[in-house]
Amino acid sequence: MTDGTVAEGGAETALCAESVLESVVVHAVGAVCARRARCVLPPRPPSAPGAAVRVRVEGLPIALYDHSLRGRVVSGPPGLRVTDVRVARTAAPRRDDGLPRLRLDLEEAEARRDGLRERRDRLAAEVAEVAALRAVPPQPRRGDPPRWAPVESLLALANFVDGRLALLHERLRAVEDELRGAEHDVDVLVHRLEAASSALPAARAGESAAAVLTLDRAGDVPPHAEGRDERDLAEVELEVGYHVPGATWSPVYQLRLDGTGAGSGGTLVLRACVAQRTGEDWTGVRLGLSTADLLRRTDVPRLRSLRIGRRQEEPSSRGWREPPPGLEELFAGYDAAVAPGPRLPRARPEGRPRGAVGAGAAGAPLPASPAPPPLPRAGAAAHGPERGFSGYGAPAAPAAAAPAPLLPASPGAPPPAGAVFPSPQLPPQPPSQPPGPSGDLLDYSGLTLAGPDEPGHRGRLRPAPAGQGAVVAEYRRRAESVARLERPSHAVDVRRAAGSFHHRYDTAAPVDVAADGAWHTVPVCEVPMETVPEYVCVPSVDQTVYGTVLLTNASRHALLAGPADVTVDGDFVLTAPLPTLAPGERRRVGIGAVESVRVARRTHLRESAAGLRGGTTVLDHTVEVELANRLAHRVTVEVRERVPVSTDKDVRIEEHRAEPPWTAPGEPLDDQDGGDGHVRGARIWRVELEPGRTTVLRGGYEVRIPAGKALVGGNRRD
């Protein structure tokens, strides 16, 4: 609870209240946050018992969408309600004690790096100057005898240059080594600052956002009513909700199996990978995970009527109107009360000769010589008073007046009084369309009302200043970078996995998620599931037994597709993709190969002739599958075989009686690759094996081929 400094102005009272982030609902794109704030309303002045109160709730992120801001009164005096809520963004310089230590270290490292760069440049320039030292002999005059070369001076100069260059190069190498270390330190600090939470103040100029709520106290109960104290009536708890970009999530699971082969020995835990860069850390918040898309259009479609006849242009709703007439007169009292500022020098009208003084100048007024008016604008004849120009803004001459003389041909002669320029031949203008607003003026939430100190704009709506919009756009661009994060293996986008339904999953306990733009795994809940372990083998393709788990969703809500970490008796086995499961749906999930269950397949083929005069070839196939259980518990093994299917009516397939009997699948086989799962001629054995037992499965079929036909590749092809 915060008792801010109260400043009364007129019938309004403004106070500031700190807020605490209470709950967050993360959607497919973005999040909806709810903040709670407590404050104490000031006593109502006797002169204005129904005065409004403005409360400023601090702590909101910069990147929030203005149109999504909502406010309500959670608890307070009866009749108190929120009548208006707006976003207020401010910027102020931060002191050193308001910046994180990481930012201060970065500034120190950058200052050290810049100093070393400057020192390196000075040493490099000095090396270039010393290396350029050369002995320059004087130019001989005509008739002078040859002069002896000063060898000792030349050697002394060379020794000085060599020694100085060696010293400078040594210093330059040392500075370059220090500079490389300083640049490395700066890069490390920059990387750490970028990876840190976006809620940390990383710049000297601190931008902040707040929600300004207007509370209407017209229905307040009088003080001391019903035996309650006035201070108790003034305590108010407010809730502010808003939508922010820069948040996303993906479901992940943990499937825990006990490995004993029991029917109910398994637990499925729903977790969520959450990434956010909204500009505020979520600490101890109630987190919700939703599959809905906040940016999806929800407006009602407009049904257009069908008419037969001549086409007519449909009137378009403009959504705006022109400013009312006499708008400037509303500010007459303000202009009279505010002291006028220094007058700017008035621009000389076009055509006035230099040195002419108007009637408002000091001294006696001088007659102004007539001057030609400017050329008329294109289409000026359609605007009434702009048909002709005479003097300086005076009304045009009537059409019945005598035509004014044209300008003389001589350029030096002064124009006569009342002379006008001939109108040039301009192309005809298209018919004028009704004025329409730009796209910025139709964004009602982004419009601001110009004040009385802005001539030409005051009293009119206009888009928000470009500087503030650019800052907010930059914050939103940084926040939306989380959408480009690489998702975990086997992860599926929540909107694609949810399909046509929307669900929300709430965490069982408050969680913490930092605004660093990285993935954070948070526990959500334990999902009631029915797990039945089974083993599947297709010996005709691969003589390897694979472990599977039949999962039945026993909860009241659907489960999204995502990766599941499978553990057996606490040991991690693999990460398997879990499909989307509706309530009550049953699917199979593979958990890898099992070496303790062995399978061996043997086939026998016998060819004979049958029918009249042996005109039919009979191919008798016998299949034997041997299973061995080396586990310490009973297992259920599903062995899949396939009987050939003929597309020729003359070729017949006859099955032998299998021991134990096999069955055709009553439902499509599980296909993790996204196929339909229907396999023609599929047969399934379901066998339960006790620990250490071995069994043999037998089955077969006959292929009867009439004379004159044969199998592709030969009759002995298996």
mmCIF file with all atom_site columns, N, CA and C in Angstrom, residues 516-577:
data_model
loop_
_atom_site.group_PDB
_atom_site.id
_atom_site.type_symbol
_atom_site.label_atom_id
_atom_site.label_alt_id
_atom_site.label_comp_id
_atom_site.label_asym_id
_atom_site.label_entity_id
_atom_site.label_seq_id
_atom_site.pdbx_PDB_ins_code
_atom_site.Cartn_x
_atom_site.Cartn_y
_atom_site.Cartn_z
_atom_site.occupancy
_atom_site.B_iso_or_equiv
_atom_site.pdbx_formal_charge
_atom_site.auth_seq_id
_atom_site.auth_comp_id
_atom_site.auth_asym_id
_atom_site.auth_atom_id
_atom_site.pdbx_PDB_model_num
ATOM 1   N N  . ASP A 1 516 ? 14.947  -12.713 -20.047 1.00 0.00 ? 516 ASP A N  1
ATOM 2   C CA . ASP A 1 516 ? 16.225  -12.750 -20.739 1.00 0.00 ? 516 ASP A CA 1
ATOM 3   C C  . ASP A 1 516 ? 16.133  -13.330 -22.141 1.00 0.00 ? 516 ASP A C  1
ATOM 4   N N  . GLY A 1 517 ? 14.928  -13.677 -22.604 1.00 0.00 ? 517 GLY A N  1
ATOM 5   C CA . GLY A 1 517 ? 14.767  -14.208 -23.946 1.00 0.00 ? 517 GLY A CA 1
ATOM 6   C C  . GLY A 1 517 ? 15.249  -15.626 -24.120 1.00 0.00 ? 517 GLY A C  1
ATOM 7   N N  . ALA A 1 518 ? 15.459  -16.393 -23.058 1.00 0.00 ? 518 ALA A N  1
ATOM 8   C CA . ALA A 1 518 ? 15.903  -17.785 -23.133 1.00 0.00 ? 518 ALA A CA 1
ATOM 9   C C  . ALA A 1 518 ? 14.791  -18.700 -22.639 1.00 0.00 ? 518 ALA A C  1
ATOM 10  N N  . TRP A 1 519 ? 14.914  -19.976 -22.984 1.00 0.00 ? 519 TRP A N  1
ATOM 11  C CA . TRP A 1 519 ? 13.903  -20.945 -22.571 1.00 0.00 ? 519 TRP A CA 1
ATOM 12  C C  . TRP A 1 519 ? 14.055  -21.276 -21.097 1.00 0.00 ? 519 TRP A C  1
ATOM 13  N N  . HIS A 1 520 ? 12.924  -21.303 -20.394 1.00 0.00 ? 520 HIS A N  1
ATOM 14  C CA . HIS A 1 520 ? 12.873  -21.694 -18.989 1.00 0.00 ? 520 HIS A CA 1
ATOM 15  C C  . HIS A 1 520 ? 11.804  -22.770 -18.845 1.00 0.00 ? 520 HIS A C  1
ATOM 16  N N  . THR A 1 521 ? 12.179  -23.884 -18.234 1.00 0.00 ? 521 THR A N  1
ATOM 17  C CA . THR A 1 521 ? 11.246  -24.990 -18.034 1.00 0.00 ? 521 THR A CA 1
ATOM 18  C C  . THR A 1 521 ? 10.585  -24.849 -16.674 1.00 0.00 ? 521 THR A C  1
ATOM 19  N N  . VAL A 1 522 ? 9.251   -24.809 -16.681 1.00 0.00 ? 522 VAL A N  1
ATOM 20  C CA . VAL A 1 522 ? 8.489   -24.658 -15.443 1.00 0.00 ? 522 VAL A CA 1
ATOM 21  C C  . VAL A 1 522 ? 7.518   -25.830 -15.343 1.00 0.00 ? 522 VAL A C  1
ATOM 22  N N  . PRO A 1 523 ? 7.330   -26.387 -14.154 1.00 0.00 ? 523 PRO A N  1
ATOM 23  C CA . PRO A 1 523 ? 6.341   -27.467 -13.995 1.00 0.00 ? 523 PRO A CA 1
ATOM 24  C C  . PRO A 1 523 ? 4.927   -26.908 -14.039 1.00 0.00 ? 523 PRO A C  1
ATOM 25  N N  . VAL A 1 524 ? 4.043   -27.672 -14.635 1.00 0.00 ? 524 VAL A N  1
ATOM 26  C CA . VAL A 1 524 ? 2.649   -27.233 -14.755 1.00 0.00 ? 524 VAL A CA 1
ATOM 27  C C  . VAL A 1 524 ? 1.746   -28.086 -13.870 1.00 0.00 ? 524 VAL A C  1
ATOM 28  N N  . CYS A 1 525 ? 1.619   -29.357 -14.196 1.00 0.00 ? 525 CYS A N  1
ATOM 29  C CA . CYS A 1 525 ? 0.747   -30.222 -13.421 1.00 0.00 ? 525 CYS A CA 1
ATOM 30  C C  . CYS A 1 525 ? 1.037   -31.668 -13.782 1.00 0.00 ? 525 CYS A C  1
ATOM 31  N N  . GLU A 1 526 ? 0.473   -32.563 -12.994 1.00 0.00 ? 526 GLU A N  1
ATOM 32  C CA . GLU A 1 526 ? 0.558   -33.997 -13.273 1.00 0.00 ? 526 GLU A CA 1
ATOM 33  C C  . GLU A 1 526 ? -0.732  -34.436 -13.936 1.00 0.00 ? 526 GLU A C  1
ATOM 34  N N  . VAL A 1 527 ? -0.619  -35.047 -15.104 1.00 0.00 ? 527 VAL A N  1
ATOM 35  C CA . VAL A 1 527 ? -1.778  -35.395 -15.917 1.00 0.00 ? 527 VAL A CA 1
ATOM 36  C C  . VAL A 1 527 ? -2.199  -36.824 -15.596 1.00 0.00 ? 527 VAL A C  1
ATOM 37  N N  . PRO A 1 528 ? -3.467  -37.060 -15.262 1.00 0.00 ? 528 PRO A N  1
ATOM 38  C CA . PRO A 1 528 ? -3.916  -38.442 -15.043 1.00 0.00 ? 528 PRO A CA 1
ATOM 39  C C  . PRO A 1 528 ? -3.930  -39.217 -16.356 1.00 0.00 ? 528 PRO A C  1
ATOM 40  N N  . MET A 1 529 ? -3.159  -40.275 -16.413 1.00 0.00 ? 529 MET A N  1
ATOM 41  C CA . MET A 1 529 ? -3.029  -41.096 -17.614 1.00 0.00 ? 529 MET A CA 1
ATOM 42  C C  . MET A 1 529 ? -3.123  -42.563 -17.242 1.00 0.00 ? 529 MET A C  1
ATOM 43  N N  . GLU A 1 530 ? -3.593  -43.348 -18.180 1.00 0.00 ? 530 GLU A N  1
ATOM 44  C CA . GLU A 1 530 ? -3.570  -44.799 -18.062 1.00 0.00 ? 530 GLU A CA 1
ATOM 45  C C  . GLU A 1 530 ? -2.493  -45.324 -18.999 1.00 0.00 ? 530 GLU A C  1
ATOM 46  N N  . THR A 1 531 ? -1.496  -45.998 -18.433 1.00 0.00 ? 531 THR A N  1
ATOM 47  C CA . THR A 1 531 ? -0.359  -46.488 -19.212 1.00 0.00 ? 531 THR A CA 1
ATOM 48  C C  . THR A 1 531 ? -0.377  -48.011 -19.218 1.00 0.00 ? 531 THR A C  1
ATOM 49  N N  . VAL A 1 532 ? -0.285  -48.575 -20.403 1.00 0.00 ? 532 VAL A N  1
ATOM 50  C CA . VAL A 1 532 ? -0.222  -50.032 -20.579 1.00 0.00 ? 532 VAL A CA 1
ATOM 51  C C  . VAL A 1 532 ? 1.026   -50.333 -21.400 1.00 0.00 ? 532 VAL A C  1
ATOM 52  N N  . PRO A 1 533 ? 2.057   -50.929 -20.782 1.00 0.00 ? 533 PRO A N  1
ATOM 53  C CA . PRO A 1 533 ? 3.271   -51.255 -21.546 1.00 0.00 ? 533 PRO A CA 1
ATOM 54  C C  . PRO A 1 533 ? 3.047   -52.457 -22.451 1.00 0.00 ? 533 PRO A C  1
ATOM 55  N N  . GLU A 1 534 ? 3.492   -52.361 -23.672 1.00 0.00 ? 534 GLU A N  1
ATOM 56  C CA . GLU A 1 534 ? 3.411   -53.446 -24.644 1.00 0.00 ? 534 GLU A CA 1
ATOM 57  C C  . GLU A 1 534 ? 4.690   -53.454 -25.476 1.00 0.00 ? 534 GLU A C  1
ATOM 58  N N  . TYR A 1 535 ? 4.889   -54.604 -26.148 1.00 0.00 ? 535 TYR A N  1
ATOM 59  C CA . TYR A 1 535 ? 6.059   -54.778 -27.001 1.00 0.00 ? 535 TYR A CA 1
ATOM 60  C C  . TYR A 1 535 ? 5.572   -55.144 -28.386 1.00 0.00 ? 535 TYR A C  1
ATOM 61  N N  . VAL A 1 536 ? 6.174   -54.522 -29.381 1.00 0.00 ? 536 VAL A N  1
ATOM 62  C CA . VAL A 1 536 ? 5.749   -54.676 -30.769 1.00 0.00 ? 536 VAL A CA 1
ATOM 63  C C  . VAL A 1 536 ? 6.929   -55.182 -31.580 1.00 0.00 ? 536 VAL A C  1
ATOM 64  N N  . CYS A 1 537 ? 6.629   -56.104 -32.489 1.00 0.00 ? 537 CYS A N  1
ATOM 65  C CA . CYS A 1 537 ? 7.673   -56.657 -33.341 1.00 0.00 ? 537 CYS A CA 1
ATOM 66  C C  . CYS A 1 537 ? 7.082   -56.950 -34.715 1.00 0.00 ? 537 CYS A C  1
ATOM 67  N N  . VAL A 1 538 ? 7.830   -56.629 -35.752 1.00 0.00 ? 538 VAL A N  1
ATOM 68  C CA . VAL A 1 538 ? 7.480   -56.970 -37.140 1.00 0.00 ? 538 VAL A CA 1
ATOM 69  C C  . VAL A 1 538 ? 8.637   -57.824 -37.667 1.00 0.00 ? 538 VAL A C  1
ATOM 70  N N  . PRO A 1 539 ? 8.642   -59.135 -37.381 1.00 0.00 ? 539 PRO A N  1
ATOM 71  C CA . PRO A 1 539 ? 9.824   -59.947 -37.704 1.00 0.00 ? 539 PRO A CA 1
ATOM 72  C C  . PRO A 1 539 ? 10.091  -60.085 -39.183 1.00 0.00 ? 539 PRO A C  1
ATOM 73  N N  . SER A 1 540 ? 9.087   -59.902 -40.044 1.00 0.00 ? 540 SER A N  1
ATOM 74  C CA . SER A 1 540 ? 9.350   -59.996 -41.482 1.00 0.00 ? 540 SER A CA 1
ATOM 75  C C  . SER A 1 540 ? 10.188  -58.833 -41.987 1.00 0.00 ? 540 SER A C  1
ATOM 76  N N  . VAL A 1 541 ? 10.246  -57.750 -41.235 1.00 0.00 ? 541 VAL A N  1
ATOM 77  C CA . VAL A 1 541 ? 11.037  -56.575 -41.611 1.00 0.00 ? 541 VAL A CA 1
ATOM 78  C C  . VAL A 1 541 ? 12.279  -56.452 -40.748 1.00 0.00 ? 541 VAL A C  1
ATOM 79  N N  . ASP A 1 542 ? 12.125  -56.563 -39.424 1.00 0.00 ? 542 ASP A N  1
ATOM 80  C CA . ASP A 1 542 ? 13.233  -56.402 -38.493 1.00 0.00 ? 542 ASP A CA 1
ATOM 81  C C  . ASP A 1 542 ? 12.965  -57.284 -37.284 1.00 0.00 ? 542 ASP A C  1
ATOM 82  N N  . GLN A 1 543 ? 13.904  -58.149 -36.964 1.00 0.00 ? 543 GLN A N  1
ATOM 83  C CA . GLN A 1 543 ? 13.728  -59.057 -35.832 1.00 0.00 ? 543 GLN A CA 1
ATOM 84  C C  . GLN A 1 543 ? 14.213  -58.391 -34.543 1.00 0.00 ? 543 GLN A C  1
ATOM 85  N N  . THR A 1 544 ? 13.674  -57.203 -34.279 1.00 0.00 ? 544 THR A N  1
ATOM 86  C CA . THR A 1 544 ? 13.956  -56.456 -33.058 1.00 0.00 ? 544 THR A CA 1
ATOM 87  C C  . THR A 1 544 ? 12.636  -56.133 -32.383 1.00 0.00 ? 544 THR A C  1
ATOM 88  N N  . VAL A 1 545 ? 12.593  -56.354 -31.091 1.00 0.00 ? 545 VAL A N  1
ATOM 89  C CA . VAL A 1 545 ? 11.392  -56.066 -30.319 1.00 0.00 ? 545 VAL A CA 1
ATOM 90  C C  . VAL A 1 545 ? 11.514  -54.646 -29.755 1.00 0.00 ? 545 VAL A C  1
ATOM 91  N N  . TYR A 1 546 ? 10.466  -53.862 -29.963 1.00 0.00 ? 546 TYR A N  1
ATOM 92  C CA . TYR A 1 546 ? 10.451  -52.478 -29.514 1.00 0.00 ? 546 TYR A CA 1
ATOM 93  C C  . TYR A 1 546 ? 9.431   -52.329 -28.394 1.00 0.00 ? 546 TYR A C  1
ATOM 94  N N  . GLY A 1 547 ? 9.838   -51.594 -27.366 1.00 0.00 ? 547 GLY A N  1
ATOM 95  C CA . GLY A 1 547 ? 8.932   -51.319 -26.258 1.00 0.00 ? 547 GLY A CA 1
ATOM 96  C C  . GLY A 1 547 ? 8.030   -50.140 -26.569 1.00 0.00 ? 547 GLY A C  1
ATOM 97  N N  . THR A 1 548 ? 6.773   -50.237 -26.239 1.00 0.00 ? 548 THR A N  1
ATOM 98  C CA . THR A 1 548 ? 5.790   -49.175 -26.441 1.00 0.00 ? 548 THR A CA 1
ATOM 99  C C  . THR A 1 548 ? 4.940   -49.030 -25.182 1.00 0.00 ? 548 THR A C  1
ATOM 100 N N  . VAL A 1 549 ? 4.262   -47.912 -25.102 1.00 0.00 ? 549 VAL A N  1
ATOM 101 C CA . VAL A 1 549 ? 3.338   -47.642 -24.005 1.00 0.00 ? 549 VAL A CA 1
ATOM 102 C C  . VAL A 1 549 ? 2.041   -47.128 -24.610 1.00 0.00 ? 549 VAL A C  1
ATOM 103 N N  . LEU A 1 550 ? 0.947   -47.773 -24.281 1.00 0.00 ? 550 LEU A N  1
ATOM 104 C CA . LEU A 1 550 ? -0.370  -47.300 -24.694 1.00 0.00 ? 550 LEU A CA 1
ATOM 105 C C  . LEU A 1 550 ? -0.845  -46.267 -23.685 1.00 0.00 ? 550 LEU A C  1
ATOM 106 N N  . LEU A 1 551 ? -0.933  -45.024 -24.145 1.00 0.00 ? 551 LEU A N  1
ATOM 107 C CA . LEU A 1 551 ? -1.339  -43.914 -23.276 1.00 0.00 ? 551 LEU A CA 1
ATOM 108 C C  . LEU A 1 551 ? -2.800  -43.585 -23.534 1.00 0.00 ? 551 LEU A C  1
ATOM 109 N N  . THR A 1 552 ? -3.570  -43.482 -22.477 1.00 0.00 ? 552 THR A N  1
ATOM 110 C CA . THR A 1 552 ? -4.975  -43.080 -22.555 1.00 0.00 ? 552 THR A CA 1
ATOM 111 C C  . THR A 1 552 ? -5.148  -41.810 -21.738 1.00 0.00 ? 552 THR A C  1
ATOM 112 N N  . ASN A 1 553 ? -5.590  -40.749 -22.389 1.00 0.00 ? 553 ASN A N  1
ATOM 113 C CA . ASN A 1 553 ? -5.771  -39.464 -21.719 1.00 0.00 ? 553 ASN A CA 1
ATOM 114 C C  . ASN A 1 553 ? -7.017  -39.536 -20.840 1.00 0.00 ? 553 ASN A C  1
ATOM 115 N N  . ALA A 1 554 ? -6.803  -39.613 -19.533 1.00 0.00 ? 554 ALA A N  1
ATOM 116 C CA . ALA A 1 554 ? -7.914  -39.690 -18.583 1.00 0.00 ? 554 ALA A CA 1
ATOM 117 C C  . ALA A 1 554 ? -8.283  -38.342 -17.996 1.00 0.00 ? 554 ALA A C  1
ATOM 118 N N  . SER A 1 555 ? -7.698  -37.257 -18.485 1.00 0.00 ? 555 SER A N  1
ATOM 119 C CA . SER A 1 555 ? -8.010  -35.927 -17.965 1.00 0.00 ? 555 SER A CA 1
ATOM 120 C C  . SER A 1 555 ? -9.208  -35.338 -18.702 1.00 0.00 ? 555 SER A C  1
ATOM 121 N N  . ARG A 1 556 ? -9.635  -34.152 -18.263 1.00 0.00 ? 556 ARG A N  1
ATOM 122 C CA . ARG A 1 556 ? -10.789 -33.497 -18.864 1.00 0.00 ? 556 ARG A CA 1
ATOM 123 C C  . ARG A 1 556 ? -10.424 -32.540 -19.980 1.00 0.00 ? 556 ARG A C  1
ATOM 124 N N  . HIS A 1 557 ? -9.143  -32.378 -20.258 1.00 0.00 ? 557 HIS A N  1
ATOM 125 C CA . HIS A 1 557 ? -8.718  -31.468 -21.319 1.00 0.00 ? 557 HIS A CA 1
ATOM 126 C C  . HIS A 1 557 ? -7.727  -32.180 -22.224 1.00 0.00 ? 557 HIS A C  1
ATOM 127 N N  . ALA A 1 558 ? -7.564  -31.657 -23.414 1.00 0.00 ? 558 ALA A N  1
ATOM 128 C CA . ALA A 1 558 ? -6.670  -32.266 -24.392 1.00 0.00 ? 558 ALA A CA 1
ATOM 129 C C  . ALA A 1 558 ? -5.219  -31.993 -24.029 1.00 0.00 ? 558 ALA A C  1
ATOM 130 N N  . LEU A 1 559 ? -4.344  -32.841 -24.531 1.00 0.00 ? 559 LEU A N  1
ATOM 131 C CA . LEU A 1 559 ? -2.902  -32.678 -24.371 1.00 0.00 ? 559 LEU A CA 1
ATOM 132 C C  . LEU A 1 559 ? -2.293  -32.355 -25.724 1.00 0.00 ? 559 LEU A C  1
ATOM 133 N N  . LEU A 1 560 ? -1.456  -31.336 -25.756 1.00 0.00 ? 560 LEU A N  1
ATOM 134 C CA . LEU A 1 560 ? -0.839  -30.907 -26.998 1.00 0.00 ? 560 LEU A CA 1
ATOM 135 C C  . LEU A 1 560 ? 0.331   -31.810 -27.353 1.00 0.00 ? 560 LEU A C  1
ATOM 136 N N  . ALA A 1 561 ? 0.659   -31.824 -28.636 1.00 0.00 ? 561 ALA A N  1
ATOM 137 C CA . ALA A 1 561 ? 1.812   -32.587 -29.098 1.00 0.00 ? 561 ALA A CA 1
ATOM 138 C C  . ALA A 1 561 ? 3.097   -31.929 -28.621 1.00 0.00 ? 561 ALA A C  1
ATOM 139 N N  . GLY A 1 562 ? 4.070   -32.765 -28.295 1.00 0.00 ? 562 GLY A N  1
ATOM 140 C CA . GLY A 1 562 ? 5.344   -32.242 -27.820 1.00 0.00 ? 562 GLY A CA 1
ATOM 141 C C  . GLY A 1 562 ? 6.285   -33.364 -27.442 1.00 0.00 ? 562 GLY A C  1
ATOM 142 N N  . PRO A 1 563 ? 7.528   -33.035 -27.113 1.00 0.00 ? 563 PRO A N  1
ATOM 143 C CA . PRO A 1 563 ? 8.501   -34.061 -26.736 1.00 0.00 ? 563 PRO A CA 1
ATOM 144 C C  . PRO A 1 563 ? 8.244   -34.567 -25.322 1.00 0.00 ? 563 PRO A C  1
ATOM 145 N N  . ALA A 1 564 ? 8.498   -35.855 -25.115 1.00 0.00 ? 564 ALA A N  1
ATOM 146 C CA . ALA A 1 564 ? 8.338   -36.482 -23.806 1.00 0.00 ? 564 ALA A CA 1
ATOM 147 C C  . ALA A 1 564 ? 9.627   -37.194 -23.438 1.00 0.00 ? 564 ALA A C  1
ATOM 148 N N  . ASP A 1 565 ? 10.209  -36.829 -22.302 1.00 0.00 ? 565 ASP A N  1
ATOM 149 C CA . ASP A 1 565 ? 11.405  -37.503 -21.782 1.00 0.00 ? 565 ASP A CA 1
ATOM 150 C C  . ASP A 1 565 ? 10.963  -38.761 -21.037 1.00 0.00 ? 565 ASP A C  1
ATOM 151 N N  . VAL A 1 566 ? 11.332  -39.914 -21.576 1.00 0.00 ? 566 VAL A N  1
ATOM 152 C CA . VAL A 1 566 ? 10.911  -41.197 -21.016 1.00 0.00 ? 566 VAL A CA 1
ATOM 153 C C  . VAL A 1 566 ? 11.993  -41.696 -20.070 1.00 0.00 ? 566 VAL A C  1
ATOM 154 N N  . THR A 1 567 ? 11.589  -42.007 -18.844 1.00 0.00 ? 567 THR A N  1
ATOM 155 C CA . THR A 1 567 ? 12.483  -42.582 -17.842 1.00 0.00 ? 567 THR A CA 1
ATOM 156 C C  . THR A 1 567 ? 11.871  -43.880 -17.340 1.00 0.00 ? 567 THR A C  1
ATOM 157 N N  . VAL A 1 568 ? 12.707  -44.895 -17.187 1.00 0.00 ? 568 VAL A N  1
ATOM 158 C CA . VAL A 1 568 ? 12.287  -46.197 -16.673 1.00 0.00 ? 568 VAL A CA 1
ATOM 159 C C  . VAL A 1 568 ? 13.078  -46.460 -15.402 1.00 0.00 ? 568 VAL A C  1
ATOM 160 N N  . ASP A 1 569 ? 12.371  -46.589 -14.302 1.00 0.00 ? 569 ASP A N  1
ATOM 161 C CA . ASP A 1 569 ? 13.000  -46.788 -12.990 1.00 0.00 ? 569 ASP A CA 1
ATOM 162 C C  . ASP A 1 569 ? 14.018  -45.691 -12.675 1.00 0.00 ? 569 ASP A C  1
ATOM 163 N N  . GLY A 1 570 ? 13.695  -44.472 -13.086 1.00 0.00 ? 570 GLY A N  1
ATOM 164 C CA . GLY A 1 570 ? 14.566  -43.342 -12.806 1.00 0.00 ? 570 GLY A CA 1
ATOM 165 C C  . GLY A 1 570 ? 15.695  -43.139 -13.783 1.00 0.00 ? 570 GLY A C  1
ATOM 166 N N  . ASP A 1 571 ? 15.876  -44.046 -14.747 1.00 0.00 ? 571 ASP A N  1
ATOM 167 C CA . ASP A 1 571 ? 16.942  -43.924 -15.739 1.00 0.00 ? 571 ASP A CA 1
ATOM 168 C C  . ASP A 1 571 ? 16.359  -43.370 -17.032 1.00 0.00 ? 571 ASP A C  1
ATOM 169 N N  . PHE A 1 572 ? 17.032  -42.344 -17.553 1.00 0.00 ? 572 PHE A N  1
ATOM 170 C CA . PHE A 1 572 ? 16.569  -41.740 -18.809 1.00 0.00 ? 572 PHE A CA 1
ATOM 171 C C  . PHE A 1 572 ? 16.797  -42.714 -19.962 1.00 0.00 ? 572 PHE A C  1
ATOM 172 N N  . VAL A 1 573 ? 15.761  -42.873 -20.794 1.00 0.00 ? 573 VAL A N  1
ATOM 173 C CA . VAL A 1 573 ? 15.838  -43.793 -21.929 1.00 0.00 ? 573 VAL A CA 1
ATOM 174 C C  . VAL A 1 573 ? 15.982  -43.024 -23.234 1.00 0.00 ? 573 VAL A C  1
ATOM 175 N N  . LEU A 1 574 ? 15.020  -42.176 -23.548 1.00 0.00 ? 574 LEU A N  1
ATOM 176 C CA . LEU A 1 574 ? 15.047  -41.409 -24.791 1.00 0.00 ? 574 LEU A CA 1
ATOM 177 C C  . LEU A 1 574 ? 14.002  -40.313 -24.710 1.00 0.00 ? 574 LEU A C  1
ATOM 178 N N  . THR A 1 575 ? 13.997  -39.456 -25.725 1.00 0.00 ? 575 THR A N  1
ATOM 179 C CA . THR A 1 575 ? 12.976  -38.421 -25.881 1.00 0.00 ? 575 THR A CA 1
ATOM 180 C C  . THR A 1 575 ? 12.107  -38.797 -27.068 1.00 0.00 ? 575 THR A C  1
ATOM 181 N N  . ALA A 1 576 ? 10.838  -39.055 -26.804 1.00 0.00 ? 576 ALA A N  1
ATOM 182 C CA . ALA A 1 576 ? 9.911   -39.517 -27.838 1.00 0.00 ? 576 ALA A CA 1
ATOM 183 C C  . ALA A 1 576 ? 8.883   -38.441 -28.128 1.00 0.00 ? 576 ALA A C  1
ATOM 184 N N  . PRO A 1 577 ? 8.430   -38.324 -29.385 1.00 0.00 ? 577 PRO A N  1
ATOM 185 C CA . PRO A 1 577 ? 7.371   -37.349 -29.697 1.00 0.00 ? 577 PRO A CA 1
ATOM 186 C C  . PRO A 1 577 ? 6.019   -37.852 -29.230 1.00 0.00 ? 577 PRO A C  1
#
